[in-house]
């Protein structure tokens, strides 16, 4: 199953985001290597500053995703204010890219 995670930062979260960003990137790289995280995109605000994240996961269930997100640095450090999780499916035009990453 694939899930889209759309997360918006707290308005004043940029300093905290930058502080824990290395942990976020390290964890993301582990999820990528395990085939759990397919893509990640930064959301930018009107000043071209980091303001949130979009991540596409491929996991066995929503429960597995919830378990992974318990270790997400931007959650544990309270960077993200609002998180939306939606069932999703990677478009067929992007399947080639998904397989190229593995």
Coordinates of C-alpha atoms in Angstrom, one line a residue:
X1 CA 0.0 0.0 0.0
X2 CA 1.2 3.5 -0.7
X3 CA 0.5 6.5 1.4
X4 CA 1.1 10.2 0.8
X5 CA 2.2 12.2 3.9
X6 CA 1.6 15.9 3.6
X7 CA 3.0 17.8 6.6
X8 CA 3.0 21.5 7.2
X9 CA 5.5 23.1 9.6
X10 CA 4.6 25.3 12.6
X11 CA 5.0 28.9 11.5
X12 CA 8.1 29.4 13.7
X13 CA 9.6 25.9 13.1
X14 CA 12.4 26.8 10.7
X15 CA 15.2 27.0 13.3
X16 CA 14.1 23.7 14.9
X17 CA 13.7 22.1 11.5
X18 CA 17.2 22.9 10.6
X19 CA 18.5 21.6 13.9
X20 CA 17.0 18.1 13.4
X21 CA 17.3 18.0 9.6
X22 CA 20.3 15.7 9.7
X23 CA 18.3 13.2 11.7
X24 CA 15.4 13.5 9.3
X25 CA 17.7 12.9 6.3
X26 CA 19.4 10.0 7.9
X27 CA 16.1 8.3 8.8
X28 CA 14.8 9.0 5.3
X29 CA 17.9 7.4 3.7
X30 CA 17.3 4.2 5.8
X31 CA 13.6 4.1 4.7
X32 CA 14.7 4.6 1.0
X33 CA 17.2 1.7 1.3
X34 CA 14.5 -0.5 2.8
X35 CA 12.1 0.4 -0.1
X36 CA 9.7 2.1 2.3
X37 CA 10.1 5.7 1.2
X38 CA 9.7 6.3 -2.5
X39 CA 9.9 10.1 -2.8
X40 CA 10.2 13.2 -0.6
X41 CA 9.6 16.8 -1.5
X42 CA 10.1 20.0 0.5
X43 CA 7.2 22.4 0.7
X44 CA 8.4 26.0 0.3
X45 CA 6.7 29.2 1.5
X46 CA 6.4 32.5 -0.4
X47 CA 9.9 33.4 0.8
X48 CA 11.3 30.2 -0.7
X49 CA 11.9 28.9 2.8
X50 CA 11.3 25.3 4.0
X51 CA 7.7 25.1 5.3
X52 CA 6.7 21.4 5.2
X53 CA 7.2 18.1 3.6
X54 CA 5.5 15.6 1.2
X55 CA 6.6 12.0 1.4
X56 CA 5.3 8.9 -0.5
X57 CA 5.7 5.7 1.4
X58 CA 5.1 2.1 0.3
X59 CA 4.4 -0.1 3.3
X60 CA 2.2 -3.1 4.1
X61 CA -0.4 -1.2 6.1
X62 CA -1.3 2.1 7.7
X63 CA -0.2 0.6 11.0
X64 CA 3.3 0.0 9.6
X65 CA 3.4 3.6 8.4
X66 CA 2.3 4.9 11.8
X67 CA 5.1 2.8 13.4
X68 CA 7.7 4.4 11.0
X69 CA 6.5 7.9 11.6
X70 CA 6.9 7.5 15.4
X71 CA 10.7 7.8 14.6
X72 CA 10.4 10.7 12.2
X73 CA 12.5 13.6 13.5
X74 CA 10.2 16.3 12.4
X75 CA 7.4 14.7 14.4
X76 CA 9.4 13.9 17.5
X77 CA 10.9 17.5 17.5
X78 CA 7.5 19.0 16.9
X79 CA 8.4 20.7 13.6
X80 CA 5.2 19.6 11.8
X81 CA 2.0 21.2 12.9
X82 CA -0.5 19.6 10.6
X83 CA -0.1 16.1 9.1
X84 CA -2.4 14.6 6.5
X85 CA -2.0 11.0 5.5
X86 CA -3.8 9.7 2.4
X87 CA -3.9 6.4 0.6
X88 CA -2.2 7.0 -2.8
X89 CA -0.8 5.3 -5.8
X90 CA 2.3 6.3 -7.8
X91 CA 1.3 7.2 -11.3
X92 CA 2.2 4.7 -14.1
X93 CA 4.6 7.2 -15.7
X94 CA 6.7 7.3 -12.6
X95 CA 6.9 3.5 -12.0
X96 CA 10.2 3.4 -14.0
X97 CA 11.7 5.9 -11.6
X98 CA 10.6 3.9 -8.6
X99 CA 12.3 0.8 -9.9
X100 CA 15.5 2.8 -10.8
X101 CA 15.9 3.8 -7.2
X102 CA 16.2 0.2 -6.0

